[in-house]
CSV table of C-alpha atoms in Angstrom, one decimal:
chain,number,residue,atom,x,y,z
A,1,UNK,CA,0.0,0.0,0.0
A,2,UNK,CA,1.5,3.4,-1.0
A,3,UNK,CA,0.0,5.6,2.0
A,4,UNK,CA,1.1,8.5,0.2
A,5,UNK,CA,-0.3,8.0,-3.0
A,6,UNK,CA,-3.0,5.8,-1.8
A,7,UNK,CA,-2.7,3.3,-4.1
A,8,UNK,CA,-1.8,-0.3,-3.9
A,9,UNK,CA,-0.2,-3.0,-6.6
A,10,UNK,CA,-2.3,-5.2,-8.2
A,11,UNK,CA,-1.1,-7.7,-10.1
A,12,UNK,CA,-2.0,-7.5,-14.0
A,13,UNK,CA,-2.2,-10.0,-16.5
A,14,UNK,CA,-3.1,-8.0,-19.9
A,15,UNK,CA,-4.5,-9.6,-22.9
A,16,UNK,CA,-6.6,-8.4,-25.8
A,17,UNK,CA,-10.0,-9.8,-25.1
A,18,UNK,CA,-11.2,-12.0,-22.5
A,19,UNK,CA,-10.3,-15.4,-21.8
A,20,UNK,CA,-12.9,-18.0,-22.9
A,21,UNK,CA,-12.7,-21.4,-20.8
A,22,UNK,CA,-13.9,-23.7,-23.5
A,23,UNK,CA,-11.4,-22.0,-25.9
A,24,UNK,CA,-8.9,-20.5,-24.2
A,25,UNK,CA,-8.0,-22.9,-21.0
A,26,UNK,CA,-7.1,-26.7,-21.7
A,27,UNK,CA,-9.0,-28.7,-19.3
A,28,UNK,CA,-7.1,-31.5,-18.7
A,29,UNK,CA,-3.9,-28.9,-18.0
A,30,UNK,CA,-6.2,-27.2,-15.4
A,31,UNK,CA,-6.8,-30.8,-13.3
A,32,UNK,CA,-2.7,-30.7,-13.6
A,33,UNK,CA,-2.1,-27.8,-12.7
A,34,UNK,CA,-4.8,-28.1,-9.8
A,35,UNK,CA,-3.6,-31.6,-8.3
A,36,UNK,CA,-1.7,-30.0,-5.5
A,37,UNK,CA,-3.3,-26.7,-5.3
A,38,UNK,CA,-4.5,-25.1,-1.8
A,39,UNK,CA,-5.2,-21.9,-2.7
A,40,UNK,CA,-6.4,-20.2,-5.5
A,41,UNK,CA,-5.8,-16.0,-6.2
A,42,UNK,CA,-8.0,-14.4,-8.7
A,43,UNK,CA,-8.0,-11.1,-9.7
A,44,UNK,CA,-11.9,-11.1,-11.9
A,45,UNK,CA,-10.0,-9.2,-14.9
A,46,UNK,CA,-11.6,-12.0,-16.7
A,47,UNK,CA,-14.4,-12.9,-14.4
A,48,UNK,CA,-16.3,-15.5,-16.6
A,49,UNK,CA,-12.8,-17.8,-16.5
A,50,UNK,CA,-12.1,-17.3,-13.4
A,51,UNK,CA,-15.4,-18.3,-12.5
A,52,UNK,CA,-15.0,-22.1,-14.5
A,53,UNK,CA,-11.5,-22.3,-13.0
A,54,UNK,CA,-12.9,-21.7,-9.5
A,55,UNK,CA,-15.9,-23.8,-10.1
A,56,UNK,CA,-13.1,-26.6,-11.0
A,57,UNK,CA,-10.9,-26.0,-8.1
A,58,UNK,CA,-13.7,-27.0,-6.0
A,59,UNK,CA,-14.3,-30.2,-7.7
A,60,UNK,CA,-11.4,-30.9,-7.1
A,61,UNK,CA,-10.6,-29.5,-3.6
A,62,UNK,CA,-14.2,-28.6,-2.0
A,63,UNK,CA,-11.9,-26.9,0.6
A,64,UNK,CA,-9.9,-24.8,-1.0
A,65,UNK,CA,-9.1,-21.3,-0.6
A,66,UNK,CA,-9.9,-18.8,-2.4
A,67,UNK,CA,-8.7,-15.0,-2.7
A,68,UNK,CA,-10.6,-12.5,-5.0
A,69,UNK,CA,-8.5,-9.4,-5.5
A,70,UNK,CA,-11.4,-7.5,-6.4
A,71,UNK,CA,-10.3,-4.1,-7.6
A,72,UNK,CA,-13.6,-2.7,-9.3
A,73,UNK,CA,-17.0,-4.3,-10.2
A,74,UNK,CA,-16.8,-6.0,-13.3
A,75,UNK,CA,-20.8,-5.3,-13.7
A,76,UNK,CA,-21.4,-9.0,-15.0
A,77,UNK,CA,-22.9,-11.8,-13.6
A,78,UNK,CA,-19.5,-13.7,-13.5
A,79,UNK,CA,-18.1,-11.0,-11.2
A,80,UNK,CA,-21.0,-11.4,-8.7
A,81,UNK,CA,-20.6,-15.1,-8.7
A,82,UNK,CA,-16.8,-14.6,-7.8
A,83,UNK,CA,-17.8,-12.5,-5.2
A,84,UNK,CA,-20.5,-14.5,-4.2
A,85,UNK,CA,-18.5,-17.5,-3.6
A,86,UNK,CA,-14.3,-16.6,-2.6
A,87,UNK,CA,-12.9,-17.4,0.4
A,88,UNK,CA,-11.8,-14.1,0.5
A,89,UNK,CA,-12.1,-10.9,-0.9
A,90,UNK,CA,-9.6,-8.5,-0.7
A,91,UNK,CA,-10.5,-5.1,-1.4
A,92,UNK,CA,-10.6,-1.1,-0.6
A,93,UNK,CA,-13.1,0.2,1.5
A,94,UNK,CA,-14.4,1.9,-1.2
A,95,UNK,CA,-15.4,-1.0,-3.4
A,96,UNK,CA,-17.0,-2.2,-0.8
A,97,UNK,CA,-19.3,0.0,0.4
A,98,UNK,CA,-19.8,0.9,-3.7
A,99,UNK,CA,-20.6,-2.5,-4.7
A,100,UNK,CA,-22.9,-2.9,-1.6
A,101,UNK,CA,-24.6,0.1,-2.4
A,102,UNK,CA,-25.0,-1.1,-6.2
A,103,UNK,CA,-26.3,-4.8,-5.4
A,104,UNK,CA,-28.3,-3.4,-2.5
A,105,UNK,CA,-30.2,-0.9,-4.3
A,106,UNK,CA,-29.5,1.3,-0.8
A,107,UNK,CA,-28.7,4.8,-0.6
């Protein structure tokens, strides 16, 4: 966290469209790469893949954990489900309180 600045790093991973599980991510390299998994970061930049690779991981490993670094609503229903089902959600107190007030419908 850069207190000065108040900012933090995220970590990016940039590509020119989104990922696409069926196309994209090789399944059977996935079960690989998840054999020995226990915990699981995603960052939602490509919510809809990270969403299959999550729902995977807990095939696999009903008890793994999970750590959404949720920097800003994705507005999609992939997002919400990411959301809806990470261990944990790491996040400013700003997103928070903005993505409450935007699934809530409160003011």
């Amino acid at each position: 966290m850069d207190h000065k600045c108040d900012t933090r790093t995220i970590i990016h991973t940039p590509c020119e469209q989104e990922l696409s599980f069926n196309v994209d991510i090789n399944k059977s390299m996935l079960e690989k790469a998840l054999k020995s998994t226990r915990l699981l970061y995603l960052d939602g930049r490509n919510s809809s893949a990270a969403c299959e690779i999550l729902q995977q991981a807990r095939l696999q490993h009903p008890h793994i954990i999970s750590l959404l670094d949720a920097e800003r609503d994705r507005n999609d229903i992939y997002f919400d489900n990411l959301v809806a089902n990470a261990t944990y959600i790491v996040c400013s107190d700003r997103f928070l309180l903005e993505y409450h007030l935007t699934k809530s419908g409160e003011f």
